[in-house]
Coordinates of C-alpha atoms and ligand atoms in Angstrom, one line a residue:
M7 CA 44.3 14.1 -43.7
E8 CA 48.0 14.5 -44.6
H9 CA 50.1 17.7 -44.7
T10 CA 49.5 18.3 -48.4
E11 CA 45.8 18.0 -48.2
F12 CA 45.7 20.1 -45.0
R13 CA 47.6 23.0 -46.8
V14 CA 44.9 23.1 -49.5
K15 CA 41.8 22.4 -47.4
A16 CA 42.7 24.7 -44.6
K17 CA 43.2 27.6 -47.1
E18 CA 39.7 26.8 -48.4
M19 CA 38.4 26.8 -44.9
V20 CA 39.9 30.3 -44.3
D21 CA 38.0 31.5 -47.4
Y22 CA 34.8 29.8 -46.2
I23 CA 35.2 31.6 -42.9
A24 CA 35.9 35.0 -44.5
D25 CA 33.0 34.6 -46.9
Y26 CA 30.7 33.6 -44.0
L27 CA 31.6 36.6 -41.9
E28 CA 31.6 39.0 -44.8
N29 CA 28.2 37.9 -46.0
I30 CA 26.6 37.0 -42.6
R31 CA 24.0 39.8 -42.9
S32 CA 22.3 37.8 -45.7
R33 CA 21.7 34.7 -43.4
R34 CA 18.5 34.3 -41.3
V35 CA 19.9 34.9 -37.8
Y36 CA 17.6 32.5 -36.0
P37 CA 17.1 29.0 -37.4
G38 CA 13.6 27.7 -38.2
V39 CA 14.5 24.0 -37.2
Q40 CA 12.7 21.9 -34.7
P41 CA 14.4 19.7 -32.0
G42 CA 15.7 16.5 -33.5
Y43 CA 16.1 17.9 -37.0
L44 CA 19.8 16.9 -37.2
H45 CA 19.2 13.4 -36.0
K46 CA 17.0 12.9 -39.0
L47 CA 19.7 14.0 -41.4
L48 CA 22.9 12.3 -40.1
P49 CA 23.7 8.6 -39.8
K50 CA 23.1 6.8 -36.5
E51 CA 26.7 5.6 -36.3
A52 CA 30.2 7.0 -37.0
P53 CA 31.6 5.8 -40.3
Y54 CA 33.7 2.7 -40.2
N55 CA 35.8 3.7 -43.2
P56 CA 37.5 7.1 -43.5
E57 CA 35.5 9.7 -45.4
Q58 CA 36.9 12.3 -47.9
W59 CA 37.1 15.8 -46.6
D60 CA 35.0 17.3 -49.3
E61 CA 32.2 14.8 -48.5
I62 CA 32.4 15.7 -44.8
F63 CA 32.5 19.5 -45.4
K64 CA 29.5 19.4 -47.8
D65 CA 27.3 18.5 -44.8
V66 CA 28.3 21.8 -43.0
E67 CA 26.4 24.0 -45.4
E68 CA 23.6 21.5 -46.0
H69 CA 22.9 20.2 -42.5
I70 CA 24.8 22.2 -39.9
M71 CA 24.3 25.8 -41.1
P72 CA 20.5 25.6 -41.1
G73 CA 20.6 24.9 -37.4
I74 CA 23.0 27.6 -36.5
V75 CA 22.1 30.8 -34.6
H76 CA 24.4 33.4 -36.3
W77 CA 25.9 35.1 -33.2
Q78 CA 28.1 37.3 -35.3
S79 CA 25.2 38.7 -37.3
P80 CA 24.3 42.4 -36.9
H81 CA 20.7 41.2 -36.4
M82 CA 21.6 39.1 -33.4
H83 CA 20.4 41.0 -30.3
A84 CA 19.9 38.1 -27.9
Y85 CA 21.8 37.6 -24.6
F86 CA 25.1 39.7 -24.7
P87 CA 27.6 39.8 -27.6
A88 CA 29.8 36.8 -28.0
L89 CA 32.1 38.3 -30.6
T90 CA 35.0 36.9 -32.6
S91 CA 37.4 38.7 -34.8
Y92 CA 40.1 37.9 -37.3
P93 CA 43.1 38.3 -35.0
S94 CA 41.2 36.2 -32.4
I95 CA 40.5 33.4 -34.9
M96 CA 44.2 33.5 -35.9
G97 CA 45.1 33.0 -32.2
E98 CA 42.7 30.1 -32.0
I99 CA 44.1 28.4 -35.1
L100 CA 47.6 28.6 -33.8
S101 CA 46.7 27.6 -30.3
S102 CA 44.9 24.5 -31.6
A103 CA 47.9 23.6 -33.7
L104 CA 50.3 24.0 -30.7
N105 CA 47.7 22.5 -28.4
V106 CA 49.9 23.1 -25.3
L107 CA 48.4 22.6 -21.9
C108 CA 49.5 25.5 -19.8
F109 CA 48.9 24.0 -16.3
T110 CA 52.3 24.7 -15.0
W111 CA 55.1 27.1 -16.1
A112 CA 57.1 24.1 -17.1
S113 CA 54.3 22.6 -19.2
S114 CA 54.6 25.7 -21.5
P115 CA 56.6 28.6 -20.2
A116 CA 55.5 31.0 -23.0
G117 CA 51.9 30.0 -22.5
T118 CA 52.1 31.0 -18.8
E119 CA 54.2 34.1 -19.2
L120 CA 52.1 35.5 -22.1
E121 CA 49.0 35.0 -20.0
T122 CA 50.5 37.0 -17.1
I123 CA 51.7 39.8 -19.5
A124 CA 48.4 40.0 -21.5
M125 CA 46.4 40.1 -18.2
N126 CA 48.7 42.9 -16.9
W127 CA 48.1 44.8 -20.2
L128 CA 44.4 44.3 -19.9
G129 CA 44.2 45.1 -16.3
K130 CA 46.0 48.4 -16.9
L131 CA 43.7 49.1 -19.9
L132 CA 40.7 48.8 -17.5
G133 CA 42.3 51.1 -15.0
L134 CA 42.4 48.3 -12.3
P135 CA 44.5 49.1 -9.2
E136 CA 48.0 47.9 -9.0
C137 CA 47.1 45.2 -6.4
F138 CA 45.5 43.2 -9.2
L139 CA 48.6 43.2 -11.4
N140 CA 51.5 40.8 -11.4
E141 CA 54.5 42.8 -12.4
K142 CA 57.0 42.0 -9.7
D143 CA 58.3 38.7 -8.5
D144 CA 56.6 39.0 -5.2
S145 CA 53.3 40.5 -6.4
P146 CA 50.6 38.7 -4.5
G147 CA 47.9 39.6 -7.0
G148 CA 47.5 38.9 -10.6
G149 CA 45.3 37.9 -13.5
V150 CA 44.3 34.6 -14.9
I151 CA 42.2 33.5 -17.8
Q152 CA 39.2 31.3 -16.7
T153 CA 36.8 29.6 -19.0
T154 CA 33.6 31.5 -18.1
A155 CA 32.4 34.2 -15.8
S156 CA 30.5 31.4 -14.0
E157 CA 33.7 29.6 -13.3
A158 CA 35.4 32.8 -12.1
T159 CA 32.5 33.4 -9.7
L160 CA 32.8 29.8 -8.4
V161 CA 36.6 30.0 -8.0
S162 CA 36.2 33.2 -6.1
L163 CA 33.5 31.8 -3.8
L164 CA 35.6 28.7 -3.1
A165 CA 38.7 30.7 -2.3
A166 CA 36.7 32.9 0.1
R167 CA 35.1 29.8 1.6
T168 CA 38.6 28.3 2.3
R169 CA 39.7 31.6 4.0
A170 CA 36.5 31.7 6.1
L171 CA 36.8 28.1 7.2
M172 CA 40.4 28.5 8.2
E173 CA 39.5 31.5 10.3
L174 CA 36.5 29.7 11.9
S175 CA 38.5 26.5 12.7
K176 CA 41.0 28.6 14.6
L177 CA 38.2 29.7 16.8
N178 CA 36.5 26.3 16.9
P179 CA 39.4 23.7 16.6
E180 CA 37.1 20.9 17.8
L181 CA 34.7 21.3 14.8
Q182 CA 35.2 19.8 11.3
S183 CA 34.9 21.9 8.2
S184 CA 31.7 20.1 7.3
E185 CA 30.2 21.3 10.6
L186 CA 31.4 24.9 10.1
L187 CA 30.1 25.1 6.6
G188 CA 26.5 25.4 7.9
H189 CA 27.4 28.7 9.5
L190 CA 28.6 30.4 6.3
I191 CA 26.5 32.8 4.3
C192 CA 27.1 34.9 1.2
Y193 CA 25.3 37.6 -0.6
C194 CA 24.4 39.0 -4.0
S195 CA 21.6 41.2 -5.4
D196 CA 18.3 39.9 -6.6
Q197 CA 19.5 40.9 -10.0
A198 CA 22.7 38.8 -10.0
H199 CA 23.2 36.3 -12.7
S200 CA 22.0 32.7 -12.1
S201 CA 25.7 31.6 -12.1
V202 CA 26.1 33.2 -8.7
E203 CA 23.2 31.1 -7.3
K204 CA 24.9 28.1 -8.9
A205 CA 28.2 28.9 -7.3
G206 CA 26.4 28.9 -3.9
L207 CA 24.8 25.5 -4.7
I208 CA 28.1 23.9 -5.6
G209 CA 29.9 25.6 -2.7
L210 CA 27.2 24.2 -0.3
V211 CA 26.7 27.6 1.3
R212 CA 23.6 29.7 2.0
M213 CA 23.0 32.7 -0.3
R214 CA 21.0 35.7 0.6
Y215 CA 19.6 37.8 -2.1
I216 CA 19.5 41.6 -1.4
E217 CA 16.6 43.5 -2.8
S218 CA 17.9 46.0 -5.4
D219 CA 16.7 49.6 -5.4
G220 CA 14.6 51.3 -8.1
N221 CA 17.6 51.3 -10.5
Q222 CA 18.1 47.5 -10.0
S223 CA 21.3 48.4 -8.0
M224 CA 22.4 46.6 -4.8
R225 CA 23.1 49.3 -2.2
G226 CA 25.4 49.2 0.8
D227 CA 22.8 50.0 3.5
R228 CA 20.6 47.0 2.6
L229 CA 23.5 44.7 2.4
D230 CA 24.8 45.9 5.8
E231 CA 21.4 45.5 7.4
A232 CA 21.2 41.9 6.1
I233 CA 24.7 41.1 7.3
V234 CA 24.1 42.5 10.7
A235 CA 20.9 40.5 11.1
D236 CA 22.6 37.3 10.0
K237 CA 25.5 37.8 12.4
K238 CA 22.9 38.1 15.2
K239 CA 21.6 34.7 14.2
G240 CA 25.1 33.3 14.5
L241 CA 25.8 33.1 10.8
V242 CA 29.2 34.1 9.3
P243 CA 29.0 36.3 6.3
F244 CA 32.1 35.5 4.1
W245 CA 31.5 36.5 0.4
V246 CA 29.6 39.1 -1.5
C247 CA 29.2 39.2 -5.3
A248 CA 28.6 42.7 -6.8
T249 CA 27.4 42.9 -10.4
L250 CA 28.6 45.6 -12.7
G251 CA 26.2 45.4 -15.7
T252 CA 23.4 43.0 -14.7
T253 CA 22.0 40.6 -17.3
G254 CA 18.5 41.9 -17.2
S255 CA 19.1 45.6 -17.6
V256 CA 22.8 46.3 -17.4
A257 CA 22.4 47.9 -13.9
F258 CA 25.3 48.6 -11.7
D259 CA 25.6 47.7 -8.0
N260 CA 27.2 50.5 -5.9
L261 CA 30.7 49.1 -5.6
R262 CA 32.1 51.7 -3.2
E263 CA 29.2 51.3 -0.7
I264 CA 29.3 47.5 -1.0
G265 CA 33.1 47.4 -0.7
E266 CA 33.0 49.4 2.5
V267 CA 30.4 47.0 4.0
C268 CA 32.6 44.1 3.0
E269 CA 35.6 45.7 4.6
K270 CA 33.7 46.3 7.8
H271 CA 32.6 42.7 8.0
S272 CA 35.8 41.1 6.6
A273 CA 33.9 39.5 3.7
W274 CA 35.5 38.8 0.3
L275 CA 34.2 41.0 -2.4
H276 CA 33.9 39.5 -5.9
V277 CA 32.9 41.7 -8.9
D278 CA 31.1 40.1 -11.8
A279 CA 31.4 42.5 -14.7
A280 CA 30.8 39.8 -17.4
Y281 CA 29.5 42.1 -20.1
A282 CA 30.1 45.7 -18.9
G283 CA 33.8 45.0 -18.0
S284 CA 34.8 45.6 -21.7
A285 CA 33.4 49.1 -21.5
F286 CA 36.0 50.1 -18.8
I287 CA 38.7 50.3 -21.4
C288 CA 37.0 53.7 -22.1
P289 CA 37.7 56.1 -19.3
E290 CA 34.2 57.7 -19.6
Y291 CA 32.7 54.5 -18.2
R292 CA 35.1 53.9 -15.3
H293 CA 32.9 55.8 -12.8
W294 CA 31.1 52.5 -12.3
L295 CA 34.5 51.1 -11.1
D296 CA 34.7 53.5 -8.2
G297 CA 35.5 51.4 -5.1
V298 CA 37.1 48.5 -7.1
E299 CA 40.2 48.8 -4.9
L300 CA 38.1 47.3 -2.1
A301 CA 37.4 44.1 -4.1
D302 CA 39.3 40.8 -3.7
S303 CA 38.5 39.5 -7.1
F304 CA 37.2 40.9 -10.4
A305 CA 36.1 39.2 -13.6
F306 CA 34.8 40.1 -17.0
N307 CA 34.5 38.4 -20.4
P308 CA 36.6 39.6 -23.2
S309 CA 34.8 36.8 -25.0
K310 CA 31.6 38.8 -24.9
W311 CA 32.2 42.4 -26.2
L312 CA 36.0 42.6 -26.7
M313 CA 36.1 40.4 -29.8
V314 CA 38.2 37.6 -28.3
N315 CA 36.3 34.5 -29.2
F316 CA 34.8 32.2 -26.5
D317 CA 36.3 31.0 -24.2
C318 CA 38.1 33.9 -22.4
T319 CA 37.2 35.2 -19.0
A320 CA 39.6 37.6 -17.5
M321 CA 39.9 37.3 -13.7
W322 CA 42.1 39.2 -11.3
V323 CA 42.7 38.5 -7.7
R324 CA 44.3 40.6 -5.0
D325 CA 45.9 37.7 -3.3
S326 CA 46.6 34.5 -5.3
T327 CA 47.6 32.6 -2.2
A328 CA 43.9 32.4 -1.4
L329 CA 43.5 30.5 -4.6
H330 CA 46.6 28.3 -3.9
R331 CA 45.2 27.3 -0.5
T332 CA 42.0 26.2 -2.2
F333 CA 43.2 24.5 -5.4
N334 CA 46.8 23.4 -4.6
V335 CA 47.6 19.7 -5.1
N336 CA 51.1 18.9 -5.9
P337 CA 51.8 15.4 -7.2
I338 CA 55.3 14.6 -8.2
Y339 CA 54.5 14.4 -11.9
L340 CA 53.5 18.1 -11.9
R341 CA 56.4 19.4 -9.9
H342 CA 59.3 21.2 -11.7
E343 CA 62.5 22.9 -10.8
N344 CA 60.8 26.3 -10.8
S345 CA 57.8 25.3 -8.7
G346 CA 57.1 28.1 -6.3
K347 CA 59.2 30.6 -8.3
A348 CA 57.1 30.8 -11.5
I349 CA 53.4 31.0 -11.7
D350 CA 51.6 27.6 -12.1
Y351 CA 48.1 28.5 -13.2
M352 CA 46.8 25.1 -12.2
H353 CA 46.6 26.4 -8.7
W354 CA 44.4 29.3 -9.8
Q355 CA 41.6 27.3 -11.2
I356 CA 39.4 24.1 -10.9
P357 CA 40.6 21.9 -13.8
L358 CA 44.2 20.9 -14.3
S359 CA 44.6 21.4 -18.0
R360 CA 44.1 24.8 -19.7
R361 CA 44.2 26.0 -23.2
F362 CA 46.7 28.7 -24.6
R363 CA 44.0 31.4 -24.6
A364 CA 46.4 34.2 -24.0
L365 CA 47.5 34.0 -27.6
K366 CA 44.2 35.2 -29.0
L367 CA 43.8 37.8 -26.3
W368 CA 47.3 39.1 -27.1
F369 CA 46.7 39.1 -30.9
V370 CA 43.5 41.1 -30.4
L371 CA 45.1 43.6 -28.0
R372 CA 47.9 44.2 -30.5
N373 CA 46.0 44.1 -33.7
Y374 CA 43.2 46.5 -32.7
G375 CA 45.3 48.5 -30.3
V376 CA 43.7 50.4 -27.4
I377 CA 42.3 52.9 -29.9
G378 CA 40.6 50.3 -32.1
L379 CA 39.0 48.6 -29.1
Q380 CA 37.8 51.8 -27.6
K381 CA 36.3 52.8 -31.0
H382 CA 34.4 49.4 -31.2
I383 CA 32.9 49.8 -27.7
R384 CA 31.9 53.5 -28.3
E385 CA 30.3 52.5 -31.6
S386 CA 28.2 49.8 -29.9
V387 CA 27.0 52.3 -27.3
R388 CA 26.2 54.9 -30.0
L389 CA 24.1 52.3 -31.9
G390 CA 22.3 51.4 -28.6
Q391 CA 21.5 55.1 -28.1
K392 CA 20.2 55.3 -31.7
F393 CA 17.9 52.3 -31.1
E394 CA 16.8 53.8 -27.8
A395 CA 15.8 57.1 -29.6
L396 CA 13.8 55.2 -32.2
V397 CA 11.9 53.3 -29.5
L398 CA 11.2 56.5 -27.4
A399 CA 9.9 58.3 -30.5
D400 CA 7.1 55.7 -30.9
Q401 CA 4.3 56.3 -28.4
R402 CA 3.3 52.6 -28.5
F403 CA 6.5 51.5 -26.8
E404 CA 8.3 52.2 -23.5
I405 CA 11.7 51.7 -21.9
P406 CA 11.0 50.9 -18.2
Q407 CA 14.7 51.0 -17.1
P408 CA 17.3 53.5 -18.2
R409 CA 19.6 52.2 -21.0
N410 CA 23.2 51.6 -20.0
L411 CA 25.9 50.9 -22.6
G412 CA 24.7 48.9 -25.7
M413 CA 21.5 47.3 -24.3
V414 CA 18.0 48.6 -24.5
A415 CA 15.2 46.8 -22.7
F416 CA 11.9 47.8 -24.3
R417 CA 8.3 46.8 -24.4
L418 CA 4.9 47.5 -25.9
K419 CA 2.9 49.6 -23.4
G420 CA 0.1 47.6 -21.7
D421 CA -0.1 44.0 -20.8
N422 CA 3.0 41.8 -20.7
A423 CA 1.2 39.4 -23.1
L424 CA 1.5 42.0 -25.9
T425 CA 5.3 42.1 -25.6
E426 CA 5.5 38.3 -25.2
R427 CA 3.6 37.9 -28.4
L428 CA 5.8 40.4 -30.2
L429 CA 9.0 38.6 -29.2
K430 CA 7.7 35.2 -30.1
R431 CA 6.7 36.3 -33.5
L432 CA 10.0 38.2 -34.1
N433 CA 12.0 35.1 -33.3
A434 CA 9.8 32.9 -35.4
R435 CA 10.3 35.2 -38.4
G436 CA 14.1 34.8 -37.8
Y437 CA 15.2 38.2 -39.2
I438 CA 16.3 39.4 -35.8
H439 CA 16.8 37.4 -32.6
A440 CA 16.3 38.7 -29.0
V441 CA 15.5 37.3 -25.6
P442 CA 13.3 38.6 -22.8
A443 CA 13.9 39.8 -19.2
C444 CA 11.5 40.6 -16.4
F445 CA 11.9 43.4 -14.0
K446 CA 9.7 42.9 -10.9
G447 CA 6.9 41.5 -13.0
V448 CA 7.4 43.8 -16.1
Y449 CA 8.2 41.8 -19.2
V450 CA 10.7 43.4 -21.6
I451 CA 12.6 42.5 -24.8
R452 CA 16.3 42.9 -24.4
F453 CA 17.9 44.4 -27.5
T454 CA 21.7 44.2 -27.3
V455 CA 23.9 45.6 -30.0
T456 CA 26.1 42.7 -30.5
S457 CA 28.1 42.8 -33.7
Q458 CA 31.1 45.0 -34.7
R459 CA 29.5 44.8 -38.2
T460 CA 26.2 46.6 -37.1
T461 CA 25.5 49.8 -39.0
N462 CA 23.0 52.6 -38.7
Q463 CA 21.0 50.9 -41.5
D464 CA 20.9 47.6 -39.6
I465 CA 19.4 49.3 -36.6
L466 CA 16.9 51.1 -38.8
D467 CA 16.0 47.8 -40.6
D468 CA 15.6 46.0 -37.2
W469 CA 13.4 48.7 -35.9
N470 CA 11.3 48.5 -39.0
E471 CA 10.9 44.8 -38.5
I472 CA 9.9 45.3 -34.9
K473 CA 7.4 48.1 -35.8
T474 CA 5.8 46.0 -38.6
V475 CA 5.3 43.0 -36.3
A476 CA 4.1 45.2 -33.5
S477 CA 1.5 46.9 -35.8
E478 CA 0.2 43.4 -36.9
I479 CA -0.2 42.3 -33.3
L480 CA -1.9 45.5 -32.1
V481 CA -4.4 45.2 -35.0
E482 CA -5.0 41.5 -34.1
V483 CA -5.6 42.3 -30.5
F484 CA -7.4 45.7 -30.6
G485 CA -8.7 45.6 -34.2
Ligands
PLP524 N1 27.4 37.2 -15.1 C1 26.7 38.0 -15.8 C2 26.4 39.4 -15.3 C3 26.2 37.6 -17.1 O1 25.5 38.5 -17.8 C4 26.6 36.4 -17.6 C5 26.1 35.9 -18.9 O2 25.7 36.6 -19.7 C6 27.3 35.5 -16.8 C7 27.7 36.0 -15.5 C8 27.7 34.1 -17.2 O3 28.7 34.2 -18.1 P1 29.5 32.9 -18.6 O4 28.6 32.3 -19.7 O5 30.8 33.3 -19.1 O6 29.5 31.9 -17.4

């Protein structure tokens, strides 16, 4: 493809994207295809001769779209939102054209500096304490964009592990790190996301799961008891992950209590607020942040609810030297005359190369403004409340855990099997898409308000669909 063709075809692509997003409501949100469907439609080998763009693009609507889950649809209620928006797409287009790799300041000064600035803006927007910002030359803290919340969790655990191993080897200079590793232990709630377990597996450290209370919240007293018991066994507690907005029920761990326990036992506190973090741009939700000044790292995904398309995980650390100690390698080809003076984000993450993701974040922050973003969050919560009210008004359904923010976990009263059947049939019909969760043996359907395009009518239509299918199932089962 040459310049002239690109000018024409890229404009057509922009129209295709705008049409797609404008009319997304008319598409079946969940595809009806079976595994292997695409293998039957596409050739077994890459073409030897170049193909015309129109030929290539024809296959998108014919073969690719039938296998797409339409995550931007108002009828998408599965997982958490993964929203995009026009300013974000603009950022992505420009960033893919520039295709700079912002691993050091020198590899793209604007890429690095815009990331620091956008992360300071965002940190202030959430009301994070100053220790997480990077506004002065000697600020030890700061923000960095990671690929995913899972990666932020792993980065945090590895940094805490380095700190703990350094302390331990001072006390036991005769022992190797590999021998000390067996003494380390870290903690999260039994409601924490599976990525926390994965971080422990990769980090080769033990993980203890703290039983959450009746509100699915990890509390300080239970964490403290577990830590004290582990210390008596000779273990070294070094890292705790608190979740603000759990995946199953958007429950909140008690950050202040947990922070105080971490302080008492000198453990690193990481906060995983993957979904709920976006809500903290609205002051009325910041009570869940109480105690955040006790955390060592904090992460959430603007790529979920804040309309910055995937990938974009915002992570802040109190002390970036803990990351440097863990990830710093400094070969000659990466050194530059401002090494040590300017931020080199390669020392804050696992891979070397990194995309210019700050651009789309900056575009979104500017184009919506604080007011536009707050309106979006509040509207999702209002629609969540609306759905909750519809469910509660129908005696056949129940909501076992209180709703928080834009997610309602509901079920048909009675056996789990009824709700399982309901969900299976809803997804098979493809008009709405949702996934389940299980709270201590109670099976629920998670209904998340995902799209910025969702209207009152969409919620009513979705509820009608759920009620119709539920009535069918109840007749089949009970006659
Ligand atoms: N943490 C929580 C609480 C989540 O809900 C999720 C995903 O929904 C994750 C972590 C993982 O996010 P990511 O896909 O960005 O790794």
